[in-house]
């Protein structure tokens, strides 16, 4: 870097105020600080890229190519609302446990696909839980268990339960019935116990 040209300009006219300017002899690199009575303006430029900070009575605006903040603890709080927007991608990453908590409601919404993945996944709906879609598929690679005080399966058209081996057992009572007709069919049908018909 060659010689630096340093200037301090003092003007009483509105919009001017105090201006401190440092630039190299070629005029490619410059740093300036301006206090005009309404705002504080800082600018750093290398001739191709420029970063600016504008501080007013109620706003602070930062424009730069890359904004990096490093600290042991970062505490961001807003009295009303926090908005984060990215025209590209958004990534939240942590080496330890992460928590998203809301005292009211919480909505996660995506325009295409939502993926929840982990070695163990627990969904707990305290009072109630509802899963709804045009098509719902639940698959367990090893076993699938449904457990409750009462389980009800209902379909407006047809219910199919199939597998190489099927078993329906009630420790106290088992009932199989149809409103119009009930059909038991197999290569061999075996009935055991006391049989009551009628």
Coordinates of C-alpha atoms in Angstrom, one line a residue:
X1 CA 0.0 0.0 0.0
X2 CA 1.3 3.4 -1.0
X3 CA 0.8 6.7 0.8
X4 CA -2.5 7.6 2.4
X5 CA -4.4 10.8 1.9
X6 CA -6.2 11.9 5.1
X7 CA -8.8 14.7 5.2
X8 CA -11.1 16.1 7.9
X9 CA -13.9 18.3 6.6
X10 CA -16.0 20.5 8.9
X11 CA -19.2 22.1 7.5
X12 CA -22.1 23.7 9.3
X13 CA -24.6 23.2 6.5
X14 CA -27.3 20.5 7.1
X15 CA -26.4 17.1 5.6
X16 CA -22.7 17.7 5.8
X17 CA -21.4 18.0 9.4
X18 CA -18.1 16.3 10.0
X19 CA -16.4 14.0 7.5
X20 CA -13.3 12.0 8.0
X21 CA -11.8 10.4 4.9
X22 CA -8.7 8.2 4.5
X23 CA -7.8 6.9 1.0
X24 CA -4.7 5.7 -0.9
X25 CA -3.0 7.8 -3.5
X26 CA -4.5 5.8 -6.3
X27 CA -8.0 6.4 -5.0
X28 CA -8.9 2.7 -5.0
X29 CA -9.1 2.1 -1.2
X30 CA -11.0 4.4 1.1
X31 CA -12.5 4.6 4.6
X32 CA -14.8 7.4 5.6
X33 CA -16.8 8.5 8.7
X34 CA -19.5 11.1 8.4
X35 CA -21.7 12.7 11.1
X36 CA -24.3 15.0 9.5
X37 CA -26.4 15.8 12.5
X38 CA -29.0 13.2 11.6
X39 CA -27.1 10.0 11.2
X40 CA -23.6 8.4 11.5
X41 CA -22.3 6.9 8.2
X42 CA -19.3 4.7 7.9
X43 CA -17.9 3.2 4.6
X44 CA -15.0 1.0 3.7
X45 CA -14.2 0.3 0.0
X46 CA -11.4 -1.3 -2.0
X47 CA -12.7 0.0 -5.3
X48 CA -14.7 -3.1 -6.1
X49 CA -16.5 -4.0 -2.9
X50 CA -18.0 -1.7 -0.4
X51 CA -19.4 -2.2 3.1
X52 CA -21.5 0.5 4.9
X53 CA -23.0 1.1 8.3
X54 CA -25.7 3.7 8.7
X55 CA -27.0 4.6 12.2
X56 CA -30.0 6.8 12.6
X57 CA -32.2 7.6 15.7
X58 CA -34.3 4.4 15.4
X59 CA -32.5 2.2 12.9
X60 CA -29.0 0.7 12.2
X61 CA -28.4 -0.6 8.7
X62 CA -25.4 -2.8 7.7
X63 CA -24.7 -3.6 4.1
X64 CA -21.7 -5.9 3.2
X65 CA -20.6 -8.9 1.3
X66 CA -20.2 -11.1 4.4
X67 CA -21.4 -10.4 7.9
X68 CA -19.6 -12.4 10.6
X69 CA -20.3 -12.3 14.4
X70 CA -18.2 -14.3 16.8
X71 CA -18.7 -14.3 20.6
X72 CA -18.9 -16.7 23.6
X73 CA -22.6 -15.8 24.1
X74 CA -25.0 -14.1 21.7
X75 CA -28.3 -12.9 23.1
X76 CA -30.7 -11.4 20.6
X77 CA -34.0 -10.1 22.0
X78 CA -36.9 -8.2 20.4
X79 CA -39.8 -6.5 22.2
X80 CA -42.2 -7.2 19.3
X81 CA -41.0 -9.3 16.4
X82 CA -37.9 -10.9 14.8
X83 CA -37.8 -11.6 11.1
X84 CA -35.1 -13.6 9.3
X85 CA -35.2 -13.9 5.5
X86 CA -32.9 -15.5 3.0
X87 CA -33.2 -15.3 -0.8
X88 CA -31.0 -18.4 -0.9
X89 CA -30.7 -21.1 1.8
X90 CA -31.0 -21.0 5.6
X91 CA -29.0 -23.3 7.8
X92 CA -29.1 -23.6 11.6
X93 CA -26.3 -25.8 13.1
X94 CA -25.3 -26.6 16.6
X95 CA -22.7 -29.0 18.1
X96 CA -24.9 -29.6 21.2
X97 CA -28.6 -29.9 21.9
X98 CA -31.0 -27.4 20.2
X99 CA -34.4 -26.2 21.3
X100 CA -37.2 -24.3 19.6
X101 CA -39.8 -23.2 22.1
X102 CA -42.9 -21.0 21.8
X103 CA -45.2 -20.0 24.7
X104 CA -48.1 -19.9 22.1
X105 CA -48.3 -21.8 18.8
X106 CA -45.5 -23.1 16.6
X107 CA -45.8 -23.6 12.8
X108 CA -43.4 -25.3 10.5
X109 CA -44.3 -25.0 6.8
X110 CA -42.6 -25.9 3.6
X111 CA -43.5 -25.5 -0.1
X112 CA -42.4 -29.0 -1.0
X113 CA -40.9 -31.6 1.4
X114 CA -40.4 -31.7 5.2
X115 CA -37.9 -34.2 6.6
X116 CA -37.6 -35.0 10.3
X117 CA -34.7 -37.4 10.9
X118 CA -32.9 -38.8 14.0
X119 CA -31.8 -42.0 15.6
X120 CA -34.9 -41.7 17.8
X121 CA -38.0 -39.7 17.0
X122 CA -40.7 -38.9 19.6
X123 CA -43.9 -37.0 18.8
X124 CA -45.9 -36.2 21.9
X125 CA -49.2 -34.3 21.7
X126 CA -50.1 -34.0 25.4
X127 CA -53.9 -33.9 24.8
X128 CA -54.3 -35.0 21.2
X129 CA -52.3 -35.7 18.1
X130 CA -53.6 -35.7 14.5
X131 CA -52.0 -36.9 11.3
X132 CA -53.9 -36.1 8.1
X133 CA -53.0 -36.4 4.4
X134 CA -54.4 -37.6 1.1
X135 CA -52.2 -40.7 1.5
X136 CA -50.6 -41.8 4.8
X137 CA -48.0 -44.6 5.0
X138 CA -46.5 -45.9 8.2
X139 CA -43.7 -48.5 7.9
X140 CA -41.5 -50.2 10.4
X141 CA -38.4 -52.0 9.1
X142 CA -38.5 -54.5 11.9
X143 CA -41.8 -54.2 13.9
X144 CA -44.8 -51.8 14.1
X145 CA -46.7 -51.6 17.3
X146 CA -50.0 -49.8 18.0
X147 CA -50.8 -49.6 21.7
X148 CA -53.7 -47.9 23.5
X149 CA -56.5 -48.5 25.9
X150 CA -58.8 -48.7 22.9
X151 CA -57.9 -48.9 19.2
X152 CA -60.4 -48.2 16.5
X153 CA -60.0 -48.8 12.7
X154 CA -62.7 -47.5 10.4
X155 CA -62.9 -47.0 6.6
X156 CA -65.7 -45.6 4.5
X157 CA -65.1 -48.2 1.8
X158 CA -62.9 -51.2 2.6
X159 CA -60.3 -52.4 5.1
X160 CA -57.6 -54.8 4.1
X161 CA -55.4 -56.6 6.5
X162 CA -53.0 -59.1 5.0
X163 CA -49.8 -61.0 5.7
X164 CA -48.2 -64.5 5.5
X165 CA -49.5 -65.3 9.0
X166 CA -52.5 -63.4 10.5
X167 CA -53.6 -63.6 14.1
X168 CA -56.5 -62.0 15.9
X169 CA -56.8 -62.7 19.6
X170 CA -58.6 -61.2 22.5
X171 CA -57.7 -62.4 26.0
X172 CA -61.3 -62.1 27.2
X173 CA -63.5 -62.0 24.0
X174 CA -63.0 -61.8 20.2
X175 CA -65.8 -60.8 17.9
X176 CA -65.8 -60.9 14.1
X177 CA -69.0 -59.8 12.5
X178 CA -70.5 -58.1 9.5
X179 CA -73.7 -56.1 9.2
X180 CA -74.8 -58.0 6.0
X181 CA -72.5 -61.0 5.6
X182 CA -69.4 -62.5 7.3
X183 CA -67.2 -64.9 5.3
X184 CA -64.5 -67.2 6.6
X185 CA -62.5 -68.8 3.8
X186 CA -59.3 -70.8 3.6
X187 CA -57.8 -74.0 2.3
X188 CA -58.4 -75.4 5.8
X189 CA -60.7 -73.7 8.3
X190 CA -60.2 -74.9 11.9
X191 CA -62.6 -74.0 14.7
X192 CA -61.7 -75.0 18.3
X193 CA -63.6 -74.8 21.5
X194 CA -67.3 -74.8 22.2
X195 CA -69.1 -73.7 19.0
X196 CA -72.4 -72.0 19.4
X197 CA -74.5 -71.1 16.3
X198 CA -77.7 -69.2 16.2

